[in-house]
C-alpha cells in the first residue's frame, strides 16, 4: 500500500489504544491536521480524507481491529504491539 499523507496522523490519533468510530477519527484528524506543525508552520486541513478512504486504510492495515463489523456505526481499535 502506498503511504499517504494522512496515514501518519491516523496512527498518531489512534496510538493511545482507545476505540473510536470513523466519524470521531475524522473529527480528531481535522484538529491535528489543521493545527500548527512542530516547526511552527501552519498546516492546511485540506488533506483530511473522506470516511470511505479512511475506512479502507483501517481495513487494509493489520494494526487495526474492526469492532462491531456488522453494524452501521462500527468502531476501530489499534492493536498495540
GROMACS .gro file of N, CA, C and O in nm:
model
  324
    1UNK      N    1   0.084  -0.118   0.000
    1UNK     CA    2   0.000   0.000   0.000
    1UNK      C    3   0.088   0.124   0.000
    1UNK      O    4   0.183   0.134   0.078
    2UNK      N    5   0.056   0.216  -0.088
    2UNK     CA    6   0.132   0.340  -0.096
    2UNK      C    7   0.099   0.428   0.024
    2UNK      O    8  -0.018   0.444   0.061
    3UNK      N    9   0.200   0.482   0.089
    3UNK     CA   10   0.182   0.564   0.208
    3UNK      C   11   0.125   0.701   0.170
    3UNK      O   12   0.180   0.769   0.085
    4UNK      N   13   0.015   0.737   0.229
    4UNK     CA   14  -0.049   0.866   0.204
    4UNK      C   15  -0.013   0.962   0.318
    4UNK      O   16   0.031   0.923   0.424
    5UNK      N   17  -0.037   1.091   0.294
    5UNK     CA   18  -0.004   1.195   0.391
    5UNK      C   19  -0.080   1.178   0.522
    5UNK      O   20  -0.025   1.197   0.630
    6UNK      N   21  -0.207   1.138   0.515
    6UNK     CA   22  -0.289   1.132   0.635
    6UNK      C   23  -0.262   1.008   0.720
    6UNK      O   24  -0.304   1.002   0.835
    7UNK      N   25  -0.190   0.908   0.669
    7UNK     CA   26  -0.166   0.784   0.744
    7UNK      C   27  -0.094   0.809   0.875
    7UNK      O   28  -0.129   0.751   0.978
    8UNK      N   29   0.007   0.894   0.875
    8UNK     CA   30   0.081   0.918   0.999
    8UNK      C   31  -0.005   0.989   1.103
    8UNK      O   32   0.008   0.966   1.223
    9UNK      N   33  -0.099   1.073   1.058
    9UNK     CA   34  -0.187   1.141   1.152
    9UNK      C   35  -0.290   1.045   1.212
    9UNK      O   36  -0.325   1.055   1.329
   10UNK      N   37  -0.338   0.950   1.131
   10UNK     CA   38  -0.430   0.849   1.183
   10UNK      C   39  -0.358   0.764   1.287
   10UNK      O   40  -0.413   0.734   1.393
   11UNK      N   41  -0.234   0.727   1.260
   11UNK     CA   42  -0.158   0.648   1.355
   11UNK      C   43  -0.134   0.724   1.485
   11UNK      O   44  -0.137   0.666   1.593
   12UNK      N   45  -0.110   0.856   1.475
   12UNK     CA   46  -0.091   0.937   1.595
   12UNK      C   47  -0.220   0.946   1.677
   12UNK      O   48  -0.217   0.939   1.799
   13UNK      N   49  -0.333   0.963   1.610
   13UNK     CA   50  -0.461   0.973   1.680
   13UNK      C   51  -0.495   0.842   1.749
   13UNK      O   52  -0.544   0.841   1.863
   14UNK      N   53  -0.467   0.731   1.684
   14UNK     CA   54  -0.509   0.601   1.735
   14UNK      C   55  -0.404   0.533   1.824
   14UNK      O   56  -0.429   0.423   1.873
   15UNK      N   57  -0.290   0.594   1.848
   15UNK     CA   58  -0.184   0.526   1.922
   15UNK      C   59  -0.215   0.506   2.070
   15UNK      O   60  -0.150   0.425   2.135
   16UNK      N   61  -0.316   0.573   2.124
   16UNK     CA   62  -0.348   0.555   2.266
   16UNK      C   63  -0.427   0.428   2.293
   16UNK      O   64  -0.445   0.391   2.408
   17UNK      N   65  -0.476   0.359   2.188
   17UNK     CA   66  -0.544   0.233   2.205
   17UNK      C   67  -0.692   0.242   2.237
   17UNK      O   68  -0.757   0.142   2.262
   18UNK      N   69  -0.748   0.362   2.234
   18UNK     CA   70  -0.891   0.381   2.260
   18UNK      C   71  -0.968   0.350   2.133
   18UNK      O   72  -0.927   0.386   2.023
   19UNK      N   73  -1.082   0.284   2.149
   19UNK     CA   74  -1.164   0.252   2.031
   19UNK      C   75  -1.244   0.375   1.991
   19UNK      O   76  -1.296   0.448   2.075
   20UNK      N   77  -1.249   0.399   1.859
   20UNK     CA   78  -1.318   0.516   1.805
   20UNK      C   79  -1.396   0.478   1.681
   20UNK      O   80  -1.359   0.386   1.610
   21UNK      N   81  -1.500   0.555   1.653
   21UNK     CA   82  -1.573   0.537   1.528
   21UNK      C   83  -1.500   0.613   1.418
   21UNK      O   84  -1.413   0.697   1.445
   22UNK      N   85  -1.537   0.586   1.295
   22UNK     CA   86  -1.473   0.654   1.182
   22UNK      C   87  -1.498   0.805   1.187
   22UNK      O   88  -1.409   0.883   1.155
   23UNK      N   89  -1.618   0.844   1.227
   23UNK     CA   90  -1.651   0.986   1.235
   23UNK      C   91  -1.568   1.058   1.342
   23UNK      O   92  -1.523   1.171   1.320
   24UNK      N   93  -1.545   0.994   1.454
   24UNK     CA   94  -1.465   1.058   1.558
   24UNK      C   95  -1.317   1.064   1.518
   24UNK      O   96  -1.247   1.158   1.555
   25UNK      N   97  -1.271   0.967   1.441
   25UNK     CA   98  -1.133   0.974   1.389
   25UNK      C   99  -1.120   1.092   1.294
   25UNK      O  100  -1.022   1.167   1.300
   26UNK      N  101  -1.220   1.112   1.207
   26UNK     CA  102  -1.218   1.225   1.114
   26UNK      C  103  -1.219   1.357   1.191
   26UNK      O  104  -1.145   1.450   1.157
   27UNK      N  105  -1.298   1.367   1.297
   27UNK     CA  106  -1.301   1.489   1.378
   27UNK      C  107  -1.166   1.517   1.442
   27UNK      O  108  -1.120   1.631   1.444
   28UNK      N  109  -1.101   1.413   1.492
   28UNK     CA  110  -0.967   1.430   1.550
   28UNK      C  111  -0.865   1.466   1.444
   28UNK      O  112  -0.771   1.542   1.472
   29UNK      N  113  -0.880   1.413   1.323
   29UNK     CA  114  -0.788   1.447   1.215
   29UNK      C  115  -0.803   1.592   1.173
   29UNK      O  116  -0.704   1.657   1.138
   30UNK      N  117  -0.924   1.645   1.175
   30UNK     CA  118  -0.945   1.786   1.140
   30UNK      C  119  -0.870   1.877   1.236
   30UNK      O  120  -0.818   1.980   1.195
   31UNK      N  121  -0.864   1.838   1.361
   31UNK     CA  122  -0.792   1.917   1.460
   31UNK      C  123  -0.641   1.901   1.445
   31UNK      O  124  -0.567   1.999   1.440
   32UNK      N  125  -0.594   1.777   1.435
   32UNK     CA  126  -0.449   1.754   1.431
   32UNK      C  127  -0.386   1.793   1.298
   32UNK      O  128  -0.273   1.840   1.294
   33UNK      N  129  -0.458   1.775   1.188
   33UNK     CA  130  -0.401   1.808   1.057
   33UNK      C  131  -0.415   1.957   1.024
   33UNK      O  132  -0.348   2.007   0.935
   34UNK      N  133  -0.500   2.029   1.095
   34UNK     CA  134  -0.520   2.170   1.066
   34UNK      C  135  -0.445   2.262   1.159
   34UNK      O  136  -0.447   2.382   1.143
   35UNK      N  137  -0.376   2.207   1.256
   35UNK     CA  138  -0.306   2.288   1.355
   35UNK      C  139  -0.169   2.332   1.308
   35UNK      O  140  -0.138   2.335   1.190
   36UNK      N  141  -0.088   2.365   1.403
   36UNK     CA  142   0.047   2.412   1.375
   36UNK      C  143   0.144   2.295   1.386
   36UNK      O  144   0.131   2.210   1.473
   37UNK      N  145   0.240   2.289   1.295
   37UNK     CA  146   0.336   2.180   1.297
   37UNK      C  147   0.440   2.203   1.407
   37UNK      O  148   0.445   2.311   1.468
   38UNK      N  149   0.526   2.106   1.427
   38UNK     CA  150   0.629   2.119   1.532
   38UNK      C  151   0.733   2.224   1.494
   38UNK      O  152   0.806   2.272   1.579
   39UNK      N  153   0.737   2.260   1.366
   39UNK     CA  154   0.833   2.360   1.319
   39UNK      C  155   0.774   2.500   1.319
   39UNK      O  156   0.840   2.594   1.277
   40UNK      N  157   0.649   2.515   1.364
   40UNK     CA  158   0.587   2.646   1.374
   40UNK      C  159   0.509   2.687   1.252
   40UNK      O  160   0.452   2.796   1.249
   41UNK      N  161   0.504   2.603   1.149
   41UNK     CA  162   0.429   2.638   1.028
   41UNK      C  163   0.283   2.592   1.044
   41UNK      O  164   0.256   2.489   1.103
   42UNK      N  165   0.194   2.668   0.985
   42UNK     CA  166   0.052   2.634   0.991
   42UNK      C  167   0.022   2.534   0.881
   42UNK      O  168   0.057   2.554   0.765
   43UNK      N  169  -0.042   2.422   0.919
   43UNK     CA  170  -0.078   2.318   0.822
   43UNK      C  171  -0.219   2.341   0.774
   43UNK      O  172  -0.304   2.391   0.846
   44UNK      N  173  -0.244   2.299   0.653
   44UNK     CA  174  -0.377   2.305   0.597
   44UNK      C  175  -0.452   2.177   0.629
   44UNK      O  176  -0.395   2.069   0.626
   45UNK      N  177  -0.579   2.188   0.658
   45UNK     CA  178  -0.661   2.071   0.685
   45UNK      C  179  -0.723   2.012   0.561
   45UNK      O  180  -0.815   1.932   0.570
   46UNK      N  181  -0.674   2.050   0.444
   46UNK     CA  182  -0.736   2.004   0.320
   46UNK      C  183  -0.707   1.858   0.288
   46UNK      O  184  -0.772   1.801   0.202
   47UNK      N  185  -0.613   1.797   0.355
   47UNK     CA  186  -0.578   1.658   0.328
   47UNK      C  187  -0.650   1.559   0.418
   47UNK      O  188  -0.615   1.442   0.422
   48UNK      N  189  -0.752   1.604   0.491
   48UNK     CA  190  -0.832   1.514   0.574
   48UNK      C  191  -0.912   1.424   0.479
   48UNK      O  192  -0.981   1.473   0.391
   49UNK      N  193  -0.901   1.293   0.495
   49UNK     CA  194  -0.966   1.202   0.399
   49UNK      C  195  -1.117   1.191   0.421
   49UNK      O  196  -1.169   1.225   0.526
   50UNK      N  197  -1.184   1.139   0.320
   50UNK     CA  198  -1.326   1.107   0.334
   50UNK      C  199  -1.336   0.980   0.418
   50UNK      O  200  -1.241   0.904   0.432
   51UNK      N  201  -1.455   0.954   0.471
   51UNK     CA  202  -1.474   0.838   0.558
   51UNK      C  203  -1.447   0.708   0.484
   51UNK      O  204  -1.388   0.616   0.539
   52UNK      N  205  -1.486   0.701   0.357
   52UNK     CA  206  -1.465   0.576   0.282
   52UNK      C  207  -1.317   0.547   0.262
   52UNK      O  208  -1.273   0.432   0.271
   53UNK      N  209  -1.237   0.650   0.238
   53UNK     CA  210  -1.092   0.632   0.221
   53UNK      C  211  -1.027   0.595   0.353
   53UNK      O  212  -0.940   0.508   0.360
   54UNK      N  213  -1.071   0.659   0.461
   54UNK     CA  214  -1.020   0.625   0.594
   54UNK      C  215  -1.055   0.482   0.631
   54UNK      O  216  -0.970   0.408   0.681
   55UNK      N  217  -1.177   0.440   0.604
   55UNK     CA  218  -1.220   0.304   0.636
   55UNK      C  219  -1.140   0.202   0.557
   55UNK      O  220  -1.103   0.097   0.611
   56UNK      N  221  -1.109   0.232   0.432
   56UNK     CA  222  -1.028   0.141   0.352
   56UNK      C  223  -0.888   0.126   0.413
   56UNK      O  224  -0.836   0.015   0.424
   57UNK      N  225  -0.828   0.237   0.456
   57UNK     CA  226  -0.696   0.231   0.518
   57UNK      C  227  -0.699   0.148   0.646
   57UNK      O  228  -0.610   0.067   0.671
   58UNK      N  229  -0.801   0.168   0.728
   58UNK     CA  230  -0.810   0.094   0.854
   58UNK      C  231  -0.836  -0.054   0.830
   58UNK      O  232  -0.787  -0.139   0.903
   59UNK      N  233  -0.913  -0.085   0.727
   59UNK     CA  234  -0.945  -0.225   0.697
   59UNK      C  235  -0.823  -0.300   0.643
   59UNK      O  236  -0.800  -0.416   0.677
   60UNK      N  237  -0.742  -0.233   0.560
   60UNK     CA  238  -0.627  -0.298   0.498
   60UNK      C  239  -0.509  -0.309   0.595
   60UNK      O  240  -0.433  -0.405   0.591
   61UNK      N  241  -0.494  -0.212   0.682
   61UNK     CA  242  -0.382  -0.209   0.775
   61UNK      C  243  -0.402  -0.314   0.885
   61UNK      O  244  -0.506  -0.321   0.948
   62UNK      N  245  -0.300  -0.394   0.908
   62UNK     CA  246  -0.308  -0.503   1.006
   62UNK      C  247  -0.300  -0.454   1.151
   62UNK      O  248  -0.322  -0.531   1.243
   63UNK      N  249  -0.270  -0.325   1.172
   63UNK     CA  250  -0.259  -0.273   1.308
   63UNK      C  251  -0.395  -0.244   1.371
   63UNK      O  252  -0.403  -0.219   1.490
   64UNK      N  253  -0.502  -0.243   1.291
   64UNK     CA  254  -0.633  -0.201   1.340
   64UNK      C  255  -0.732  -0.316   1.339
   64UNK      O  256  -0.734  -0.397   1.248
   65UNK      N  257  -0.815  -0.321   1.444
   65UNK     CA  258  -0.918  -0.422   1.457
   65UNK      C  259  -1.053  -0.355   1.433
   65UNK      O  260  -1.080  -0.247   1.486
   66UNK      N  261  -1.136  -0.421   1.355
   66UNK     CA  262  -1.269  -0.372   1.324
   66UNK      C  263  -1.368  -0.429   1.426
   66UNK      O  264  -1.400  -0.547   1.422
   67UNK      N  265  -1.416  -0.347   1.516
   67UNK     CA  266  -1.513  -0.389   1.617
   67UNK      C  267  -1.654  -0.361   1.563
   67UNK      O  268  -1.674  -0.266   1.489
   68UNK      N  269  -1.749  -0.441   1.600
   68UNK     CA  270  -1.888  -0.424   1.554
   68UNK      C  271  -1.896  -0.419   1.402
   68UNK      O  272  -1.953  -0.327   1.344
   69UNK      N  273  -1.838  -0.516   1.336
   69UNK     CA  274  -1.827  -0.513   1.190
   69UNK      C  275  -1.961  -0.517   1.120
   69UNK      O  276  -1.974  -0.466   1.010
   70UNK      N  277  -2.063  -0.575   1.180
   70UNK     CA  278  -2.191  -0.589   1.113
   70UNK      C  279  -2.287  -0.473   1.139
   70UNK      O  280  -2.400  -0.477   1.094
   71UNK      N  281  -2.245  -0.373   1.210
   71UNK     CA  282  -2.332  -0.260   1.240
   71UNK      C  283  -2.295  -0.141   1.153
   71UNK      O  284  -2.189  -0.136   1.093
   72UNK      N  285  -2.385  -0.046   1.148
   72UNK     CA  286  -2.361   0.073   1.067
   72UNK      C  287  -2.257   0.165   1.132
   72UNK      O  288  -2.180   0.231   1.064
   73UNK      N  289  -2.257   0.172   1.263
   73UNK     CA  290  -2.162   0.257   1.335
   73UNK      C  291  -2.051   0.169   1.391
   73UNK      O  292  -2.047   0.140   1.510
   74UNK      N  293  -1.962   0.129   1.307
   74UNK     CA  294  -1.854   0.041   1.351
   74UNK      C  295  -1.745   0.122   1.421
   74UNK      O  296  -1.728   0.241   1.398
   75UNK      N  297  -1.672   0.055   1.506
   75UNK     CA  298  -1.564   0.117   1.581
   75UNK      C  299  -1.433   0.049   1.544
   75UNK      O  300  -1.430  -0.066   1.504
   76UNK      N  301  -1.324   0.121   1.561
   76UNK     CA  302  -1.190   0.073   1.529
   76UNK      C  303  -1.102   0.086   1.651
   76UNK      O  304  -1.118   0.177   1.731
   77UNK      N  305  -1.008  -0.007   1.664
   77UNK     CA  306  -0.912  -0.003   1.774
   77UNK      C  307  -0.775  -0.043   1.719
   77UNK      O  308  -0.765  -0.134   1.637
   78UNK      N  309  -0.672   0.024   1.766
   78UNK     CA  310  -0.537  -0.008   1.723
   78UNK      C  311  -0.479  -0.113   1.815
   78UNK      O  312  -0.489  -0.104   1.938
   79UNK      N  313  -0.417  -0.215   1.756
   79UNK     CA  314  -0.352  -0.319   1.832
   79UNK      C  315  -0.213  -0.268   1.867
   79UNK      O  316  -0.134  -0.237   1.780
   80UNK      N  317  -0.186  -0.259   1.995
   80UNK     CA  318  -0.056  -0.208   2.040
   80UNK      C  319   0.040  -0.325   2.047
   80UNK      O  320   0.014  -0.425   2.115
   81UNK      N  321   0.150  -0.312   1.977
   81UNK     CA  322   0.248  -0.422   1.974
   81UNK      C  323   0.339  -0.417   2.092
   81UNK      O  324   0.374  -0.322   2.147
   0.00000   0.00000   0.00000
